[in-house]
Amino acid sequence: MNNYIEKVLEEVCSKNANEPEFVQAVKEVIKSIAPVITKDHEKMALLERMVEPERIITFRVPWIDDKGNVQVNRGYRVQFNGAIGPFKGGLRFHPSVNQSIMKFLAFEQTFKNSLTGLPIGGGKGGSDFDPKGKSDNEIMHFCQSFMNELQRHIGHDLDVPAGDIGVGAREVGYLFGQYRRIKNVYEAGVLTGKGLDYGGSLARKEATGFGLIYFMREMLKANNMTLEGKTVTISGSGNVAIYAAQKAFEQGAKVVAMSDSNGCIYDENGIDLNEIKRIKEVERLRIKEYQAKYPSAKYLENIKGETPKVYTIKADVVLPCATQNDINIETAKILVQNGTIAVGEGANMPTTIEAIDYLIENNVLLAPAKAANAGGVATSALEMSQNSMRYSWSFEEVDSKLNQIMTNIFAACYNTSQEFNLGINYVAAANIAGFKKVANAMMAQGVI
Ligand code: NDP
Ligand code: 2IT
């Protein structure tokens, strides 16, 4: 690391001492971009500007629950970097949401969006609202109140939110309806992940999970392997997890375990994905329910403070598709001991820095989140294109564009790893490749 980078990192740590996730995300990126930092970057305070969000909006979200009680949540939108396009990134509704998590996600999103090759800047938003156990009516009222404030700050050329944890097509529908009502305009491109009847794109629902497996296919291919016959375990059972599982099966792999925050199911014959979809997408129940139909499947309950059970099951390919810092050093050691060949990050920052280093040192192929889960936001950008054209592509057209984008992203990571002698460190390679376009755009646009 050079002096300039060290100085910026020190400043980030002291200025954001109460934001551990944000500091972690910055550290991971900034440490790896040393080979492409120039004197001009330093003169123009490029890194200092890059680690400071353009704007953070926080707001009150009051709503009335089914019992008539007034509830108050906190809403956020972090508009991190708009150098290469309108701010773009999802909304997360989860009780753990705070400014540190919002900022880490928006920071990561900036480089991820750059890697897609599409003109989208980095943003993220959400709320500490907990959707678990809420009725449809409560979800709608919350979304409407959230949009009452958010509508001032978004627009199809300004900032385009989408889904993330706790926000799927149902929530995007309520958000879109309220935006349309307040603004009195049909601005389809203001949100992505919309339903297919009102401007959504085919294959957006599947895109993050499918994209993760396309990336994994390319990474294995570059190392003379395929997914055929491999066993797969997946942390999570939400949108990303489900469609990663579907594409993994299609590629000839066998998914044997999936989880939620309570525990995991292990079905050595291969998971029945239709049953998972019924439990999670339709009934919105816990994954334990899987045993009702498949009593021979095991259910392993998580123990607080211990490695999530899904990571204790031996598999060739492990796909963290739940939340940040799911894989720490202890878990990484278990994965290495179990002979894991590859880890594919469907979630954002699911692996701690220490665990990343340990996995790579032990020759585990690691598909980094910024690159490997970029298929979701890339397809969101394709949804924006279709909305602008007032036209829609077939499922096959969108899927083949997604496949090409993921193939290109892996190629960019691979070529960068070769150019800078990084071996299988695709994490550093993705950071460098994503950084370049944002850096060039910021340098070209002057001190902004
Ligand atoms: P969903 O809300 O559909 O599913 C989230 C899944 O992760 C659930 O199984 C949930 O279990 C589990 N989970 C969430 N929080 C925690 C937690 N604190 N501890 C343990 N498990 C948890 O979200 P998505 O599938 O959309 O998102 C999953 C990950 O993928 C996130 O990291 C997200 O940022 C990332 N991502 C999503 C994209 C998208 O297009 N949706 C695009 C790129 C990345 P439970 O029900 O028990 O909470
Ligand atoms: O983390 C992510 O890339 C997402 N949640 C998807 C964002 C988007 O705008 O589609």
Short mmCIF file of C-alpha atoms and ligand atoms in Angstrom, two decimals:
data_model
loop_
_atom_site.label_atom_id
_atom_site.label_comp_id
_atom_site.label_asym_id
_atom_site.label_seq_id
_atom_site.Cartn_x
_atom_site.Cartn_y
_atom_site.Cartn_z
CA MET A 1 0.00 0.00 0.00
CA ASN A 2 1.34 3.47 -0.78
CA ASN A 3 1.33 6.45 1.60
CA TYR A 4 -1.58 8.18 -0.06
CA ILE A 5 -3.82 5.13 0.30
CA GLU A 6 -2.77 4.64 3.90
CA LYS A 7 -3.57 8.27 4.71
CA VAL A 8 -7.04 8.03 3.17
CA LEU A 9 -7.74 4.79 4.98
CA GLU A 10 -6.74 6.31 8.31
CA GLU A 11 -9.10 9.22 7.69
CA VAL A 12 -11.93 6.87 6.77
CA CYS A 13 -11.39 4.89 9.97
CA SER A 14 -11.38 7.94 12.22
CA LYS A 15 -14.24 9.78 10.49
CA ASN A 16 -16.47 6.70 10.42
CA ALA A 17 -15.42 4.99 13.63
CA ASN A 18 -19.03 4.03 14.40
CA GLU A 19 -19.61 2.45 11.01
CA PRO A 20 -17.76 -0.89 10.98
CA GLU A 21 -19.44 -2.33 7.87
CA PHE A 22 -18.67 0.81 5.88
CA VAL A 23 -15.05 0.86 7.01
CA GLN A 24 -14.73 -2.82 6.12
CA ALA A 25 -16.07 -2.28 2.58
CA VAL A 26 -13.74 0.67 1.99
CA LYS A 27 -10.73 -1.23 3.34
CA GLU A 28 -11.35 -4.16 1.03
CA VAL A 29 -11.50 -1.94 -2.06
CA ILE A 30 -8.84 0.58 -1.25
CA LYS A 31 -6.17 -1.96 -0.32
CA SER A 32 -6.40 -3.62 -3.70
CA ILE A 33 -6.34 -0.61 -6.00
CA ALA A 34 -2.80 0.56 -5.15
CA PRO A 35 -1.41 -0.59 -8.54
CA VAL A 36 -3.69 1.81 -10.45
CA ILE A 37 -3.46 4.90 -8.21
CA THR A 38 -1.57 7.80 -9.79
CA LYS A 39 -0.10 11.12 -8.64
CA ASP A 40 -2.94 12.88 -10.48
CA HIS A 41 -5.48 10.94 -8.44
CA GLU A 42 -3.75 12.14 -5.29
CA LYS A 43 -3.58 15.76 -6.49
CA MET A 44 -7.30 15.70 -7.30
CA ALA A 45 -8.16 14.02 -3.95
CA LEU A 46 -9.90 11.29 -5.92
CA LEU A 47 -10.01 8.71 -3.11
CA GLU A 48 -11.09 11.24 -0.49
CA ARG A 49 -14.03 12.14 -2.73
CA MET A 50 -14.79 8.53 -3.60
CA VAL A 51 -15.24 7.48 0.05
CA GLU A 52 -17.63 10.34 0.82
CA PRO A 53 -21.25 9.87 -0.35
CA GLU A 54 -22.60 12.64 -2.58
CA ARG A 55 -25.67 12.77 -0.35
CA ILE A 56 -27.31 10.88 2.54
CA ILE A 57 -31.01 11.33 3.16
CA THR A 58 -32.65 10.07 6.36
CA PHE A 59 -36.27 10.51 7.16
CA ARG A 60 -39.13 9.61 9.47
CA VAL A 61 -41.55 6.90 8.32
CA PRO A 62 -44.72 6.96 10.43
CA TRP A 63 -47.47 4.40 9.75
CA ILE A 64 -50.45 2.82 11.48
CA ASP A 65 -50.50 -0.91 12.20
CA ASP A 66 -53.54 -3.21 12.05
CA LYS A 67 -54.32 -2.59 15.72
CA GLY A 68 -54.47 1.16 15.14
CA ASN A 69 -51.14 1.88 16.86
CA VAL A 70 -48.79 4.47 15.39
CA GLN A 71 -45.37 3.05 14.48
CA VAL A 72 -42.30 5.04 13.51
CA ASN A 73 -39.35 3.74 11.48
CA ARG A 74 -36.29 5.40 10.01
CA GLY A 75 -35.85 5.62 6.25
CA TYR A 76 -32.61 6.09 4.31
CA ARG A 77 -31.36 6.77 0.83
CA VAL A 78 -27.62 7.02 0.26
CA GLN A 79 -26.71 8.56 -3.11
CA PHE A 80 -23.08 7.55 -3.13
CA ASN A 81 -21.66 8.20 -6.56
CA GLY A 82 -23.40 9.55 -9.66
CA ALA A 83 -20.34 9.94 -11.91
CA ILE A 84 -21.29 7.28 -14.47
CA GLY A 85 -25.08 7.44 -14.35
CA PRO A 86 -28.17 8.02 -12.19
CA PHE A 87 -27.85 6.57 -8.68
CA LYS A 88 -28.99 2.95 -8.79
CA GLY A 89 -29.39 0.34 -6.09
CA GLY A 90 -31.89 -1.53 -4.00
CA LEU A 91 -33.93 -0.86 -0.88
CA ARG A 92 -33.48 -3.10 2.16
CA PHE A 93 -36.17 -3.50 4.82
CA HIS A 94 -34.64 -5.30 7.81
CA PRO A 95 -34.43 -4.43 11.53
CA SER A 96 -30.61 -4.39 11.34
CA VAL A 97 -30.56 -1.50 8.83
CA ASN A 98 -28.49 1.50 9.97
CA GLN A 99 -26.32 4.14 8.34
CA SER A 100 -23.22 1.95 8.32
CA ILE A 101 -24.99 -0.83 6.44
CA MET A 102 -26.61 1.60 4.00
CA LYS A 103 -23.26 3.25 3.27
CA PHE A 104 -21.36 0.00 2.78
CA LEU A 105 -24.01 -1.24 0.37
CA ALA A 106 -24.07 2.03 -1.61
CA PHE A 107 -20.26 2.14 -1.76
CA GLU A 108 -20.08 -1.45 -3.04
CA GLN A 109 -22.88 -0.73 -5.50
CA THR A 110 -20.80 2.01 -7.15
CA PHE A 111 -18.08 -0.44 -8.26
CA LYS A 112 -20.54 -3.25 -9.01
CA ASN A 113 -22.54 -0.99 -11.30
CA SER A 114 -19.36 0.09 -13.03
CA LEU A 115 -18.46 -3.57 -13.67
CA THR A 116 -21.77 -4.15 -15.49
CA GLY A 117 -20.57 -1.81 -18.26
CA LEU A 118 -23.93 -0.02 -18.10
CA PRO A 119 -24.46 3.69 -17.26
CA ILE A 120 -25.57 3.48 -13.62
CA GLY A 121 -24.18 5.20 -10.52
CA GLY A 122 -24.18 3.79 -6.97
CA GLY A 123 -26.94 4.16 -4.38
CA LYS A 124 -28.78 2.21 -1.71
CA GLY A 125 -31.65 2.77 0.68
CA GLY A 126 -34.04 1.13 3.05
CA SER A 127 -35.41 1.12 6.53
CA ASP A 128 -35.13 -0.60 9.91
CA PHE A 129 -38.73 -1.75 9.35
CA ASP A 130 -39.14 -5.51 9.97
CA PRO A 131 -41.50 -7.09 7.41
CA LYS A 132 -41.63 -10.40 9.32
CA GLY A 133 -45.07 -11.12 10.68
CA LYS A 134 -46.62 -8.01 9.10
CA SER A 135 -49.91 -8.27 7.23
CA ASP A 136 -50.22 -7.27 3.57
CA ASN A 137 -52.11 -4.21 4.70
CA GLU A 138 -49.30 -3.15 7.05
CA ILE A 139 -46.69 -3.69 4.34
CA MET A 140 -48.71 -1.49 1.98
CA HIS A 141 -49.14 1.29 4.52
CA PHE A 142 -45.47 1.23 5.38
CA CYS A 143 -44.44 1.35 1.69
CA GLN A 144 -46.81 4.24 1.02
CA SER A 145 -45.46 6.27 3.93
CA PHE A 146 -41.86 5.48 2.91
CA MET A 147 -42.58 6.72 -0.62
CA ASN A 148 -44.29 9.90 0.63
CA GLU A 149 -40.81 11.11 1.54
CA LEU A 150 -38.60 9.16 -0.92
CA GLN A 151 -40.45 10.57 -3.96
CA ARG A 152 -38.73 13.93 -3.46
CA HIS A 153 -35.33 12.38 -4.03
CA ILE A 154 -35.76 9.88 -6.88
CA GLY A 155 -36.57 9.95 -10.59
CA HIS A 156 -35.73 7.96 -13.73
CA ASP A 157 -32.77 10.26 -14.54
CA LEU A 158 -31.86 10.92 -10.90
CA ASP A 159 -32.06 7.84 -8.69
CA VAL A 160 -33.70 4.49 -9.40
CA PRO A 161 -34.34 2.17 -6.42
CA ALA A 162 -35.17 -1.56 -6.63
CA GLY A 163 -35.41 -4.51 -4.23
CA ASP A 164 -32.99 -6.07 -1.75
CA ILE A 165 -33.55 -7.99 1.52
CA GLY A 166 -37.23 -7.70 2.50
CA VAL A 167 -38.18 -5.86 -0.69
CA GLY A 168 -39.52 -7.84 -3.64
CA ALA A 169 -42.18 -7.40 -6.33
CA ARG A 170 -44.97 -6.88 -3.77
CA GLU A 171 -43.21 -3.96 -2.08
CA VAL A 172 -42.03 -2.45 -5.39
CA GLY A 173 -45.66 -2.53 -6.55
CA TYR A 174 -46.89 -0.55 -3.53
CA LEU A 175 -43.97 1.89 -3.83
CA PHE A 176 -44.62 2.42 -7.54
CA GLY A 177 -48.35 2.97 -7.01
CA GLN A 178 -47.72 5.66 -4.41
CA TYR A 179 -45.07 7.38 -6.56
CA ARG A 180 -47.47 7.48 -9.52
CA ARG A 181 -50.26 8.87 -7.36
CA ILE A 182 -48.17 11.63 -5.79
CA LYS A 183 -46.32 12.69 -8.96
CA ASN A 184 -49.31 12.29 -11.28
CA VAL A 185 -47.10 10.80 -13.97
CA TYR A 186 -46.41 7.32 -15.35
CA GLU A 187 -42.65 7.28 -14.95
CA ALA A 188 -41.98 3.56 -15.39
CA GLY A 189 -38.18 3.85 -15.09
CA VAL A 190 -38.23 5.31 -11.58
CA LEU A 191 -38.14 1.87 -9.96
CA THR A 192 -36.98 -1.54 -11.20
CA GLY A 193 -38.05 -5.02 -10.22
CA LYS A 194 -41.61 -4.04 -11.10
CA GLY A 195 -44.34 -6.58 -11.86
CA LEU A 196 -44.59 -7.73 -15.46
CA ASP A 197 -47.98 -6.06 -15.98
CA TYR A 198 -46.72 -2.54 -15.34
CA GLY A 199 -43.27 -2.15 -16.84
CA GLY A 200 -41.23 -4.89 -15.19
CA SER A 201 -38.66 -6.86 -17.17
CA LEU A 202 -38.83 -10.56 -17.82
CA ALA A 203 -35.93 -12.35 -16.08
CA ARG A 204 -35.32 -9.56 -13.51
CA LYS A 205 -36.66 -11.81 -10.73
CA GLU A 206 -34.27 -14.58 -11.75
CA ALA A 207 -31.35 -12.31 -12.71
CA THR A 208 -29.18 -12.14 -9.58
CA GLY A 209 -29.25 -15.89 -8.95
CA PHE A 210 -28.88 -16.83 -12.61
CA GLY A 211 -26.07 -14.29 -13.00
CA LEU A 212 -24.23 -15.72 -10.02
CA ILE A 213 -24.21 -19.15 -11.62
CA TYR A 214 -23.16 -17.76 -15.03
CA PHE A 215 -20.22 -16.11 -13.27
CA MET A 216 -19.45 -19.33 -11.37
CA ARG A 217 -19.55 -21.30 -14.64
CA GLU A 218 -16.98 -18.93 -16.19
CA MET A 219 -14.75 -18.98 -13.10
CA LEU A 220 -14.78 -22.79 -12.97
CA LYS A 221 -14.15 -22.97 -16.73
CA ALA A 222 -11.07 -20.73 -16.42
CA ASN A 223 -9.80 -23.25 -13.84
CA ASN A 224 -10.69 -26.31 -15.98
CA MET A 225 -13.83 -27.34 -14.10
CA THR A 226 -17.61 -27.32 -14.57
CA LEU A 227 -20.67 -27.39 -12.32
CA GLU A 228 -21.73 -30.81 -13.63
CA GLY A 229 -22.03 -33.28 -10.73
CA LYS A 230 -20.96 -30.77 -8.07
CA THR A 231 -22.77 -30.57 -4.73
CA VAL A 232 -23.92 -27.10 -3.72
CA THR A 233 -25.03 -25.55 -0.42
CA ILE A 234 -26.73 -22.15 -0.27
CA SER A 235 -27.02 -19.79 2.67
CA GLY A 236 -30.40 -18.05 2.44
CA SER A 237 -33.64 -18.99 0.72
CA GLY A 238 -34.78 -15.64 -0.63
CA ASN A 239 -34.81 -14.22 -4.13
CA VAL A 240 -31.09 -14.63 -4.87
CA ALA A 241 -30.81 -18.08 -3.25
CA ILE A 242 -33.82 -19.57 -5.03
CA TYR A 243 -32.78 -18.60 -8.57
CA ALA A 244 -29.16 -19.49 -7.96
CA ALA A 245 -30.41 -22.94 -6.93
CA GLN A 246 -32.58 -23.21 -10.06
CA LYS A 247 -29.70 -22.36 -12.42
CA ALA A 248 -27.28 -24.59 -10.51
CA PHE A 249 -29.63 -27.57 -11.02
CA GLU A 250 -29.93 -26.66 -14.71
CA GLN A 251 -26.14 -26.76 -14.99
CA GLY A 252 -26.08 -30.31 -13.61
CA ALA A 253 -25.18 -29.53 -10.01
CA LYS A 254 -27.07 -30.86 -6.98
CA VAL A 255 -28.21 -28.36 -4.33
CA VAL A 256 -28.38 -30.23 -1.01
CA ALA A 257 -28.93 -27.48 1.55
CA MET A 258 -30.61 -24.08 1.89
CA SER A 259 -31.25 -21.93 4.97
CA ASP A 260 -32.90 -18.97 6.60
CA SER A 261 -31.76 -17.06 9.67
CA ASN A 262 -33.12 -19.77 11.99
CA GLY A 263 -31.45 -22.80 10.47
CA CYS A 264 -30.99 -24.98 7.42
CA ILE A 265 -32.53 -27.96 5.72
CA TYR A 266 -30.27 -30.68 4.37
CA ASP A 267 -31.69 -33.05 1.77
CA GLU A 268 -28.94 -35.26 0.42
CA ASN A 269 -31.10 -36.36 -2.51
CA GLY A 270 -31.23 -32.77 -3.71
CA ILE A 271 -33.64 -30.06 -2.58
CA ASP A 272 -37.13 -29.90 -4.11
CA LEU A 273 -37.01 -26.30 -5.26
CA ASN A 274 -40.73 -26.09 -6.05
CA GLU A 275 -41.42 -26.82 -2.39
CA ILE A 276 -38.96 -24.07 -1.35
CA LYS A 277 -40.68 -21.63 -3.72
CA ARG A 278 -44.06 -22.53 -2.26
CA ILE A 279 -42.82 -22.08 1.32
CA LYS A 280 -40.87 -18.86 0.71
CA GLU A 281 -42.46 -17.05 -2.25
CA VAL A 282 -46.10 -17.99 -1.75
CA GLU A 283 -46.72 -18.82 1.92
CA ARG A 284 -43.82 -16.70 3.34
CA LEU A 285 -43.07 -19.35 6.00
CA ARG A 286 -39.87 -20.60 7.67
CA ILE A 287 -37.64 -23.10 5.86
CA LYS A 288 -38.24 -25.68 8.59
CA GLU A 289 -41.65 -26.27 6.92
CA TYR A 290 -39.80 -28.27 4.24
CA GLN A 291 -39.77 -31.22 6.63
CA ALA A 292 -43.56 -31.43 6.60
CA LYS A 293 -43.40 -32.74 3.02
CA TYR A 294 -39.94 -34.36 3.28
CA PRO A 295 -39.60 -35.91 6.75
CA SER A 296 -36.34 -37.60 5.74
CA ALA A 297 -34.64 -34.22 5.22
CA LYS A 298 -32.67 -32.94 8.21
CA TYR A 299 -33.35 -29.60 9.86
CA LEU A 300 -30.36 -28.10 11.68
CA GLU A 301 -31.11 -25.15 13.92
CA ASN A 302 -28.53 -22.34 14.20
CA ILE A 303 -26.95 -21.62 17.55
CA LYS A 304 -26.36 -17.94 18.28
CA GLY A 305 -22.68 -16.99 18.00
CA GLU A 306 -21.78 -20.21 16.18
CA THR A 307 -21.19 -20.90 12.48
CA PRO A 308 -24.55 -21.06 10.67
CA LYS A 309 -25.32 -24.75 10.23
CA VAL A 310 -25.54 -24.54 6.44
CA TYR A 311 -21.76 -24.00 6.31
CA THR A 312 -21.05 -27.17 8.28
CA ILE A 313 -22.38 -29.35 5.47
CA LYS A 314 -19.71 -30.60 3.08
CA ALA A 315 -20.12 -29.32 -0.49
CA ASP A 316 -18.02 -28.56 -3.57
CA VAL A 317 -19.57 -25.16 -4.14
CA VAL A 318 -20.85 -22.86 -1.40
CA LEU A 319 -23.10 -19.90 -2.21
CA PRO A 320 -23.65 -17.31 0.55
CA CYS A 321 -26.90 -15.60 -0.55
CA ALA A 322 -28.21 -14.19 2.75
CA THR A 323 -26.44 -11.32 4.46
CA GLN A 324 -23.12 -9.58 5.21
CA ASN A 325 -20.34 -11.19 7.27
CA ASP A 326 -22.00 -14.60 7.18
CA ILE A 327 -18.60 -16.27 6.64
CA ASN A 328 -16.01 -15.35 9.25
CA ILE A 329 -12.59 -16.88 9.77
CA GLU A 330 -13.93 -19.87 11.77
CA THR A 331 -16.43 -20.64 9.03
CA ALA A 332 -13.74 -20.19 6.35
CA LYS A 333 -11.62 -22.79 8.14
CA ILE A 334 -14.52 -25.24 8.12
CA LEU A 335 -15.01 -24.67 4.39
CA VAL A 336 -11.33 -25.34 3.68
CA GLN A 337 -11.37 -28.44 5.88
CA ASN A 338 -14.41 -29.71 3.98
CA GLY A 339 -12.57 -29.43 0.66
CA THR A 340 -14.73 -26.64 -0.78
CA ILE A 341 -13.66 -25.83 -4.35
CA ALA A 342 -15.45 -22.53 -4.85
CA VAL A 343 -17.43 -19.89 -2.98
CA GLY A 344 -19.82 -17.66 -4.95
CA GLU A 345 -20.94 -14.48 -3.21
CA GLY A 346 -24.61 -13.89 -4.05
CA ALA A 347 -25.02 -11.68 -0.98
CA ASN A 348 -23.22 -8.36 -0.54
CA MET A 349 -20.00 -8.63 1.51
CA PRO A 350 -20.89 -12.05 2.95
CA THR A 351 -17.23 -12.79 3.77
CA THR A 352 -15.05 -10.92 6.29
CA ILE A 353 -11.67 -9.64 5.05
CA GLU A 354 -9.81 -12.20 7.17
CA ALA A 355 -11.95 -15.01 5.76
CA ILE A 356 -11.44 -13.82 2.17
CA ASP A 357 -7.67 -13.87 2.65
CA TYR A 358 -7.79 -17.33 4.24
CA LEU A 359 -9.94 -18.82 1.48
CA ILE A 360 -7.73 -17.44 -1.31
CA GLU A 361 -4.52 -18.54 0.45
CA ASN A 362 -6.01 -22.02 0.61
CA ASN A 363 -6.81 -22.02 -3.12
CA VAL A 364 -10.57 -21.79 -2.77
CA LEU A 365 -11.91 -19.98 -5.85
CA LEU A 366 -13.82 -16.95 -4.62
CA ALA A 367 -16.36 -15.19 -6.85
CA PRO A 368 -16.54 -11.68 -5.33
CA ALA A 369 -19.96 -10.14 -4.66
CA LYS A 370 -19.38 -6.94 -6.65
CA ALA A 371 -18.83 -9.00 -9.77
CA ALA A 372 -20.75 -12.22 -9.14
CA ASN A 373 -24.06 -10.72 -7.97
CA ALA A 374 -24.06 -7.86 -10.50
CA GLY A 375 -26.59 -9.66 -12.69
CA GLY A 376 -29.50 -8.25 -10.67
CA VAL A 377 -28.61 -4.61 -11.09
CA ALA A 378 -27.49 -5.21 -14.69
CA THR A 379 -30.94 -6.55 -15.50
CA SER A 380 -32.45 -3.59 -13.64
CA ALA A 381 -30.55 -1.38 -16.08
CA LEU A 382 -32.01 -3.46 -18.92
CA GLU A 383 -35.45 -2.85 -17.39
CA MET A 384 -34.71 0.90 -17.49
CA SER A 385 -33.72 0.59 -21.18
CA GLN A 386 -36.96 -1.21 -21.99
CA ASN A 387 -38.97 1.42 -20.08
CA SER A 388 -37.26 4.22 -22.06
CA MET A 389 -38.04 2.46 -25.33
CA ARG A 390 -41.62 1.68 -24.22
CA TYR A 391 -40.92 -1.83 -25.40
CA SER A 392 -40.15 -5.18 -23.83
CA TRP A 393 -37.80 -7.97 -24.73
CA SER A 394 -38.60 -11.70 -24.43
CA PHE A 395 -37.29 -13.75 -21.52
CA GLU A 396 -34.70 -15.31 -23.83
CA GLU A 397 -33.46 -11.91 -25.04
CA VAL A 398 -32.99 -10.56 -21.52
CA ASP A 399 -31.44 -13.80 -20.26
CA SER A 400 -28.97 -13.93 -23.13
CA LYS A 401 -27.92 -10.30 -22.51
CA LEU A 402 -27.50 -11.18 -18.81
CA ASN A 403 -25.42 -14.23 -19.70
CA GLN A 404 -23.19 -12.07 -21.92
CA ILE A 405 -22.82 -9.38 -19.26
CA MET A 406 -21.76 -11.94 -16.63
CA THR A 407 -19.34 -13.55 -19.08
CA ASN A 408 -17.84 -10.11 -19.77
CA ILE A 409 -17.57 -9.33 -16.06
CA PHE A 410 -15.68 -12.54 -15.40
CA ALA A 411 -13.42 -11.83 -18.39
CA ALA A 412 -12.67 -8.36 -16.96
CA CYS A 413 -11.80 -9.94 -13.59
CA TYR A 414 -9.70 -12.66 -15.20
CA ASN A 415 -7.81 -10.28 -17.49
CA THR A 416 -7.15 -7.90 -14.61
CA SER A 417 -5.90 -10.77 -12.45
CA GLN A 418 -3.46 -11.70 -15.22
CA GLU A 419 -2.34 -8.13 -15.86
CA PHE A 420 -1.52 -7.47 -12.20
CA ASN A 421 -0.25 -10.96 -11.32
CA LEU A 422 -3.04 -11.55 -8.83
CA GLY A 423 -3.35 -15.30 -9.35
CA ILE A 424 -6.86 -16.38 -8.30
CA ASN A 425 -7.46 -13.20 -6.30
CA TYR A 426 -10.57 -12.18 -8.26
CA VAL A 427 -11.59 -10.00 -5.30
CA ALA A 428 -8.72 -7.59 -5.92
CA ALA A 429 -9.21 -7.93 -9.69
CA ALA A 430 -12.90 -6.96 -9.47
CA ASN A 431 -12.04 -3.97 -7.30
CA ILE A 432 -9.47 -2.71 -9.79
CA ALA A 433 -11.70 -3.31 -12.80
CA GLY A 434 -14.71 -1.62 -11.18
CA PHE A 435 -12.63 1.29 -9.89
CA LYS A 436 -11.16 2.32 -13.26
CA LYS A 437 -14.32 3.58 -14.97
CA VAL A 438 -15.57 5.47 -11.91
CA ALA A 439 -12.12 7.02 -11.40
CA ASN A 440 -11.83 8.09 -15.05
CA ALA A 441 -15.31 9.62 -15.01
CA MET A 442 -14.62 11.51 -11.77
CA MET A 443 -11.29 12.79 -13.02
CA ALA A 444 -12.88 13.95 -16.29
CA GLN A 445 -15.67 15.78 -14.46
CA GLY A 446 -13.37 17.88 -12.27
CA VAL A 447 -13.61 18.48 -8.52
CA ILE A 448 -17.21 17.54 -7.84
P1 NDP B 1 -34.59 -11.84 0.48
O1 NDP B 1 -35.23 -10.94 1.44
O2 NDP B 1 -35.37 -12.37 -0.67
O3 NDP B 1 -33.95 -13.09 1.22
C1 NDP B 1 -33.01 -12.90 2.25
C2 NDP B 1 -32.54 -14.25 2.75
O4 NDP B 1 -31.41 -14.08 3.57
C3 NDP B 1 -33.59 -14.94 3.60
O5 NDP B 1 -33.46 -16.33 3.48
C4 NDP B 1 -33.22 -14.45 4.99
O6 NDP B 1 -33.66 -15.30 6.04
C5 NDP B 1 -31.73 -14.43 4.91
N1 NDP B 1 -31.23 -13.39 5.81
C6 NDP B 1 -31.47 -12.08 5.73
N2 NDP B 1 -30.90 -11.41 6.73
C7 NDP B 1 -30.31 -12.30 7.48
C8 NDP B 1 -29.56 -12.20 8.66
N3 NDP B 1 -29.34 -11.03 9.28
N4 NDP B 1 -29.06 -13.32 9.15
C9 NDP B 1 -29.28 -14.49 8.54
N5 NDP B 1 -30.00 -14.64 7.41
C10 NDP B 1 -30.50 -13.56 6.89
O7 NDP B 1 -33.30 -11.02 -0.06
P2 NDP B 1 -32.44 -11.25 -1.38
O8 NDP B 1 -32.41 -12.68 -1.77
O9 NDP B 1 -32.89 -10.25 -2.38
O10 NDP B 1 -30.99 -10.78 -0.89
C11 NDP B 1 -30.05 -11.69 -0.35
C12 NDP B 1 -28.65 -11.09 -0.45
O11 NDP B 1 -28.34 -10.82 -1.81
C13 NDP B 1 -28.48 -9.74 0.27
O12 NDP B 1 -27.15 -9.66 0.76
C14 NDP B 1 -28.64 -8.72 -0.84
O13 NDP B 1 -28.01 -7.51 -0.56
C15 NDP B 1 -27.96 -9.47 -2.00
N6 NDP B 1 -28.31 -9.05 -3.33
C16 NDP B 1 -29.61 -9.02 -3.76
C17 NDP B 1 -29.92 -8.67 -5.06
C18 NDP B 1 -31.31 -8.71 -5.58
O14 NDP B 1 -31.48 -8.46 -6.78
N7 NDP B 1 -32.31 -9.00 -4.79
C19 NDP B 1 -28.86 -8.28 -6.00
C20 NDP B 1 -27.53 -8.42 -5.48
C21 NDP B 1 -27.29 -8.78 -4.19
P3 NDP B 1 -34.82 -14.83 7.04
O15 NDP B 1 -36.11 -15.00 6.29
O16 NDP B 1 -34.70 -15.72 8.19
O17 NDP B 1 -34.54 -13.39 7.37
O1 2IT B 2 -27.37 -5.30 -4.30
C1 2IT B 2 -27.91 -5.17 -5.42
O2 2IT B 2 -27.23 -5.10 -6.45
C2 2IT B 2 -29.37 -5.14 -5.50
N1 2IT B 2 -30.03 -5.28 -4.47
C3 2IT B 2 -30.05 -4.89 -6.81
C4 2IT B 2 -30.11 -3.41 -7.10
C5 2IT B 2 -30.91 -3.02 -8.30
O3 2IT B 2 -31.00 -1.79 -8.51
O4 2IT B 2 -31.42 -3.85 -9.04
#
